[in-house]
Coordinates of C-alpha atoms in Angstrom, one line a residue:
X1 CA 34.6 -5.9 -28.0
X2 CA 31.4 -7.9 -28.2
X3 CA 28.5 -7.5 -25.8
X4 CA 29.4 -10.8 -24.2
X5 CA 33.0 -9.8 -23.6
X6 CA 32.0 -6.4 -22.2
X7 CA 29.5 -7.9 -19.8
X8 CA 31.8 -10.7 -18.8
X9 CA 34.6 -8.1 -17.9
X10 CA 32.3 -5.8 -15.9
X11 CA 30.4 -8.6 -14.1
X12 CA 33.6 -10.5 -13.3
X13 CA 35.0 -7.4 -11.5
X14 CA 31.7 -6.8 -9.7
X15 CA 31.4 -10.4 -8.6
X16 CA 35.0 -10.5 -7.4
X17 CA 34.4 -7.3 -5.3
X18 CA 31.2 -8.8 -3.9
X19 CA 32.7 -12.2 -3.1
X20 CA 30.4 -14.0 -5.6
X21 CA 32.9 -15.1 -8.3
X22 CA 31.7 -18.7 -7.9
X23 CA 28.5 -18.0 -10.0
X24 CA 30.7 -17.5 -13.1
X25 CA 32.6 -20.8 -12.7
X26 CA 30.7 -22.6 -15.5
X27 CA 31.1 -20.0 -18.2
X28 CA 34.4 -21.4 -19.6
X29 CA 32.5 -24.7 -20.4
X30 CA 32.3 -24.9 -24.2
X31 CA 29.4 -27.3 -23.9
X32 CA 27.1 -24.5 -22.7
X33 CA 25.5 -22.5 -25.6
X34 CA 26.9 -19.0 -26.1
X35 CA 23.3 -17.7 -26.1
X36 CA 22.7 -19.1 -22.6
X37 CA 25.9 -17.6 -21.3
X38 CA 24.9 -14.2 -22.7
X39 CA 21.4 -14.4 -21.3
X40 CA 22.9 -15.3 -17.9
X41 CA 25.2 -12.2 -17.9
X42 CA 22.4 -10.0 -19.0
X43 CA 20.2 -11.2 -16.1
X44 CA 22.9 -10.4 -13.6
X45 CA 23.6 -7.0 -15.1
X46 CA 19.9 -6.1 -15.3
X47 CA 18.6 -7.2 -11.9
X48 CA 21.1 -8.5 -9.4
X49 CA 22.2 -5.9 -6.7
X50 CA 25.6 -7.5 -6.2
X51 CA 26.9 -4.6 -4.2
X52 CA 23.9 -4.7 -1.7
X53 CA 23.7 -8.5 -1.1
X54 CA 26.1 -8.4 1.8
X55 CA 24.1 -5.6 3.5
X56 CA 20.8 -7.4 3.0
X57 CA 22.2 -10.6 4.6
X58 CA 23.8 -8.7 7.5
X59 CA 20.6 -6.9 8.3
X60 CA 18.5 -10.1 8.1
X61 CA 20.9 -12.0 10.4
X62 CA 21.1 -9.1 12.9
X63 CA 17.3 -9.0 13.0
X64 CA 17.1 -12.8 13.6
X65 CA 19.7 -12.5 16.4
X66 CA 17.8 -9.6 17.9
X67 CA 14.5 -11.5 18.0
X68 CA 16.2 -14.6 19.4
X69 CA 17.5 -12.6 22.4
X70 CA 14.6 -10.2 22.7
X71 CA 13.8 -9.2 26.2
X72 CA 11.0 -6.5 26.4
X73 CA 12.2 -5.6 30.0
X74 CA 15.6 -4.5 28.8
X75 CA 14.8 -2.4 25.7
X76 CA 16.5 1.0 25.4
X77 CA 14.2 4.0 25.3
X78 CA 14.9 4.6 21.6
X79 CA 13.4 1.2 20.9
X80 CA 10.6 1.1 23.5
X81 CA 7.3 -0.2 22.2
X82 CA 4.3 1.9 23.2
X83 CA 0.6 1.9 22.2
X84 CA -0.1 3.7 19.0
X85 CA -0.8 7.4 19.8
X86 CA -1.8 8.8 16.4
X87 CA -5.2 9.9 15.1
X88 CA -7.8 7.1 15.1
X89 CA -11.4 6.5 14.3
X90 CA -13.6 3.4 14.9
X91 CA -16.6 2.1 13.0
X92 CA -17.9 0.7 16.3
X93 CA -17.8 4.0 18.1
X94 CA -21.2 5.6 17.9
X95 CA -19.8 8.9 19.1
X96 CA -17.9 9.1 15.8
X97 CA -20.8 8.4 13.5
X98 CA -20.9 11.9 12.2
X99 CA -17.1 11.9 11.4
X100 CA -17.5 8.5 9.6
X101 CA -20.4 9.8 7.5
X102 CA -18.3 12.9 6.5
X103 CA -15.4 10.6 5.7
X104 CA -17.5 8.3 3.6
X105 CA -18.9 11.3 1.6
X106 CA -15.3 12.7 1.1
X107 CA -14.0 9.3 -0.1
X108 CA -17.0 8.7 -2.3
X109 CA -16.6 12.1 -3.9
X110 CA -12.9 11.4 -4.5
X111 CA -13.8 8.1 -6.2
X112 CA -16.3 9.9 -8.3
X113 CA -13.6 12.3 -9.5
X114 CA -11.3 9.5 -10.5
X115 CA -8.8 10.3 -7.8
X116 CA -8.7 6.9 -6.0
X117 CA -7.0 3.7 -7.1
X118 CA -7.0 0.2 -5.6
X119 CA -3.6 -1.6 -5.3
X120 CA -3.5 -5.3 -4.7
X121 CA -0.5 -7.2 -3.4
X122 CA -1.1 -10.6 -5.1
X123 CA 2.3 -12.2 -5.6
X124 CA 1.6 -15.2 -3.3
X125 CA 0.8 -18.7 -4.3
X126 CA -2.0 -20.8 -2.7
X127 CA 0.4 -23.5 -1.6
X128 CA -0.5 -23.3 2.1
X129 CA -4.2 -23.6 1.1
X130 CA -3.5 -26.7 -0.8
X131 CA -4.0 -24.9 -4.1
X132 CA -1.5 -25.0 -6.9
X133 CA -1.9 -21.5 -8.4
X134 CA -2.1 -17.8 -7.6
X135 CA -3.8 -17.3 -4.2
X136 CA -6.2 -14.8 -5.7
X137 CA -7.7 -17.6 -7.9
X138 CA -8.5 -19.7 -4.9
X139 CA -12.2 -20.8 -4.4
X140 CA -12.8 -20.0 -0.7
X141 CA -15.9 -22.1 -0.5
X142 CA -18.7 -19.6 -1.2
X143 CA -21.9 -20.9 -2.8
X144 CA -21.1 -18.7 -5.8
X145 CA -17.6 -20.2 -6.0
X146 CA -16.3 -16.7 -6.7
X147 CA -12.5 -16.4 -6.3
X148 CA -10.8 -13.7 -4.2
X149 CA -9.9 -11.9 -7.4
X150 CA -13.5 -11.9 -8.6
X151 CA -14.8 -10.7 -5.2
X152 CA -12.4 -7.7 -5.2
X153 CA -12.9 -6.8 -8.9
X154 CA -16.7 -6.8 -8.5
X155 CA -16.6 -4.5 -5.5
X156 CA -14.4 -2.1 -7.4
X157 CA -16.8 -2.2 -10.3
X158 CA -19.8 -1.5 -8.0
X159 CA -18.0 1.5 -6.4
X160 CA -17.2 2.9 -9.9
X161 CA -20.8 2.5 -11.0
X162 CA -22.2 4.1 -7.8
X163 CA -19.7 7.0 -7.7
X164 CA -19.7 7.7 -11.4
X165 CA -15.9 7.6 -11.6
X166 CA -13.4 5.1 -12.7
X167 CA -11.5 3.3 -10.0
X168 CA -8.5 1.6 -11.6
X169 CA -7.3 -1.7 -10.2
X170 CA -3.5 -2.2 -10.0
X171 CA -2.3 -5.8 -9.3
X172 CA 1.2 -6.6 -8.2
X173 CA 1.9 -10.2 -9.2
X174 CA 5.2 -12.1 -8.9
X175 CA 7.3 -13.9 -11.6
X176 CA 5.7 -17.1 -10.2
X177 CA 2.1 -16.2 -11.0
X178 CA 2.1 -13.3 -13.4
X179 CA 1.2 -15.3 -16.5
X180 CA -1.5 -17.3 -14.7
X181 CA -3.0 -14.2 -13.1
X182 CA -3.1 -12.1 -16.4
X183 CA -4.6 -15.1 -18.3
X184 CA -7.3 -15.6 -15.6
X185 CA -8.4 -11.9 -15.8
X186 CA -8.2 -11.9 -19.7
X187 CA -10.4 -15.1 -19.7
X188 CA -13.0 -13.1 -17.6
X189 CA -12.7 -9.9 -19.5
X190 CA -11.1 -8.2 -16.5
X191 CA -14.5 -8.5 -14.8
X192 CA -15.5 -5.3 -16.6
X193 CA -13.0 -3.0 -14.9
X194 CA -9.7 -1.3 -15.7
X195 CA -6.9 -3.5 -14.6
X196 CA -3.1 -3.0 -14.8
X197 CA -0.7 -5.8 -13.9
X198 CA 2.9 -5.5 -12.9
X199 CA 5.3 -8.1 -11.4
X200 CA 7.3 -7.5 -8.2
X201 CA 11.0 -8.1 -8.4
X202 CA 13.2 -10.9 -7.3
X203 CA 16.3 -11.4 -5.3
X204 CA 18.9 -14.1 -5.5
X205 CA 18.6 -17.0 -3.0
X206 CA 21.7 -17.1 -0.8
X207 CA 23.3 -19.5 1.6
X208 CA 23.7 -18.6 5.3
X209 CA 27.3 -17.7 4.4
X210 CA 26.0 -15.1 1.9
X211 CA 26.8 -17.0 -1.3
X212 CA 24.4 -16.9 -4.2
X213 CA 22.9 -20.2 -5.3
X214 CA 22.8 -21.4 -8.9
X215 CA 19.7 -23.3 -10.1
X216 CA 21.5 -24.3 -13.3
X217 CA 25.1 -23.5 -14.5
X218 CA 23.7 -20.4 -16.2
X219 CA 20.7 -19.5 -14.0
X220 CA 20.5 -18.1 -10.5
X221 CA 18.0 -19.4 -8.0
X222 CA 15.6 -16.4 -7.4
X223 CA 12.7 -15.7 -5.1
X224 CA 10.1 -12.8 -5.0
X225 CA 11.4 -9.8 -3.0
X226 CA 8.4 -9.7 -0.6
X227 CA 5.7 -7.1 0.0
X228 CA 8.3 -4.4 0.3
X229 CA 9.2 -5.0 -3.3
X230 CA 6.1 -3.0 -4.2
X231 CA 8.0 0.3 -4.0
X232 CA 10.8 -0.4 -6.6
X233 CA 8.2 -2.3 -8.7
X234 CA 5.9 0.7 -8.9
X235 CA 8.8 2.8 -10.2
X236 CA 10.4 0.2 -12.5
X237 CA 7.1 -0.5 -14.3
X238 CA 6.0 3.1 -14.7
X239 CA 3.0 2.6 -12.4
X240 CA 3.6 5.9 -10.5
X241 CA 3.7 7.8 -13.7
X242 CA 0.6 6.0 -14.9
X243 CA -1.2 7.0 -11.7
X244 CA -0.1 10.6 -12.1
X245 CA -1.4 10.7 -15.7
X246 CA -4.8 9.5 -14.6
X247 CA -5.0 12.2 -11.8
X248 CA -4.8 9.6 -9.0
X249 CA -4.3 11.2 -5.6
X250 CA -5.1 8.4 -3.2
X251 CA -4.1 4.8 -3.2
X252 CA -5.7 2.0 -1.2
X253 CA -3.2 -0.9 -0.9
X254 CA -4.2 -4.3 0.5
X255 CA -3.3 -7.9 0.5
X256 CA -4.9 -10.7 -1.5
X257 CA -5.6 -12.8 1.6
X258 CA -8.5 -10.6 2.8
X259 CA -11.8 -11.9 1.4
X260 CA -13.7 -9.1 3.3
X261 CA -11.7 -6.2 2.0
X262 CA -13.5 -3.1 0.7
X263 CA -11.2 -2.0 -2.1
X264 CA -10.9 1.8 -2.3
X265 CA -13.2 1.9 0.8
X266 CA -14.8 5.4 0.7
X267 CA -14.9 5.7 4.6
X268 CA -11.3 4.8 5.0
X269 CA -10.0 6.8 2.1
X270 CA -12.2 9.8 3.1
X271 CA -11.0 9.7 6.7
X272 CA -7.4 9.8 5.5
X273 CA -8.2 12.7 3.2
X274 CA -9.9 14.7 5.9
X275 CA -7.1 14.1 8.3
X276 CA -4.6 15.1 5.6
X277 CA -2.8 11.9 6.4
X278 CA 0.2 10.6 4.4
X279 CA -0.5 7.0 5.4
X280 CA -3.4 5.2 7.0
X281 CA -4.0 1.6 8.1
X282 CA -7.1 -0.4 9.0
X283 CA -7.0 -2.8 12.0
X284 CA -9.3 -5.3 13.7
X285 CA -9.1 -5.3 17.5
X286 CA -7.8 -8.5 19.0
X287 CA -10.3 -10.5 20.9
X288 CA -7.8 -12.1 23.3
X289 CA -4.2 -11.5 24.3
X290 CA -3.0 -14.7 22.8
X291 CA -4.0 -14.0 19.2
X292 CA -0.9 -14.4 17.1
X293 CA -1.2 -11.3 15.0
X294 CA 1.1 -8.2 14.6
X295 CA -0.3 -5.0 16.1
X296 CA 0.0 -1.3 15.2
X297 CA 2.0 0.4 17.8
X298 CA 4.8 3.0 18.3
X299 CA 8.5 2.1 18.5
X300 CA 11.0 4.7 19.4
X301 CA 8.2 7.3 18.9
X302 CA 7.4 6.2 15.3
X303 CA 4.3 4.3 14.1
X304 CA 5.1 0.6 13.2
X305 CA 3.9 -2.9 13.1
X306 CA 5.1 -5.0 16.0
X307 CA 5.0 -8.7 15.7
X308 CA 3.3 -10.6 18.6
X309 CA 6.6 -12.3 19.4
X310 CA 8.1 -8.9 20.3
X311 CA 5.5 -8.1 22.9
X312 CA 5.8 -9.4 26.5
X313 CA 3.0 -11.3 28.2
X314 CA 2.4 -8.3 30.4
X315 CA 2.1 -6.0 27.5
X316 CA -0.2 -8.3 25.5
X317 CA -2.5 -8.6 28.5
X318 CA -2.6 -4.9 29.4
X319 CA -6.0 -3.3 29.2
X320 CA -7.2 0.2 29.2
X321 CA -10.0 1.8 31.3
X322 CA -12.5 0.7 28.7
X323 CA -11.5 -2.9 29.1
X324 CA -9.9 -3.2 25.7
X325 CA -6.5 -4.6 25.1
X326 CA -4.0 -1.7 24.9
X327 CA -1.9 -3.5 22.4
X328 CA -4.9 -4.8 20.4
X329 CA -4.8 -3.1 17.1
X330 CA -4.4 -6.2 14.9
X331 CA -2.7 -5.5 11.6
X332 CA -4.6 -7.0 8.6
X333 CA -2.5 -5.5 5.7
X334 CA -5.4 -3.3 4.6

């Protein structure tokens, strides 16, 4: 049995079980080159989670329905949204100046020992900015005309020079911008730092009825799998193992949109180290109740990000004794 015959047999059975047999309808067409047919079957076998698509769609539709009918006044206790109650520190709180200095020293020392890595989520395009290319290559209008990528890379380089250690820069791209991103960095000699690129995965585009869409008779319509795709991508491309081999203990992950980000920020990293925290998150406090930004809170007793649309007007306007918004911890993907 040839490779084509073997793949066709197994994928036909899987597609039938998943209700996706329509994507194979063009394979009997003798006008389609055999090489294209084989490449198509290989792409399905290698990266299409046929058995999970129905669950993905069901979860997305249930979430959409939940948000459409969401009423904060009638939420069960298990889903109740409360202010975040975990450990916190503020760079604007003078009473914590000592703690922040200790945190900075701890983070700076970790960077100096080569234990800290910066991880950038950069799969997005600059479409909404009117730019046809990776968002990280966008000129945000500084007198220097430095791009977001350059700003971040130079900050990492400075931290490495100051601490005496090497802070590796890992960049998650997407299939849409991987080539453009890697070529941009190569053209600029990686801005003098150690950079590793890896693309996030893709998922098939599907109709509201759950049917996969074909872009051509032998090519599925695909889309990047979102920020959550970072976890399988780290494993698939050997990034976790690479980090282990370098002795990396702490990872600062952040989004490409943030021009003010401090990659591998010693104060933030050091605070998490001193608190023995598995996960930390930076926030900017909302200036008004109506700001349309998700906030860090607790839902059902667990830390989470709650979208502004899930919070009632009363909750968004609630203030503490200090006058600050109780639900004011604006999430900045940092």
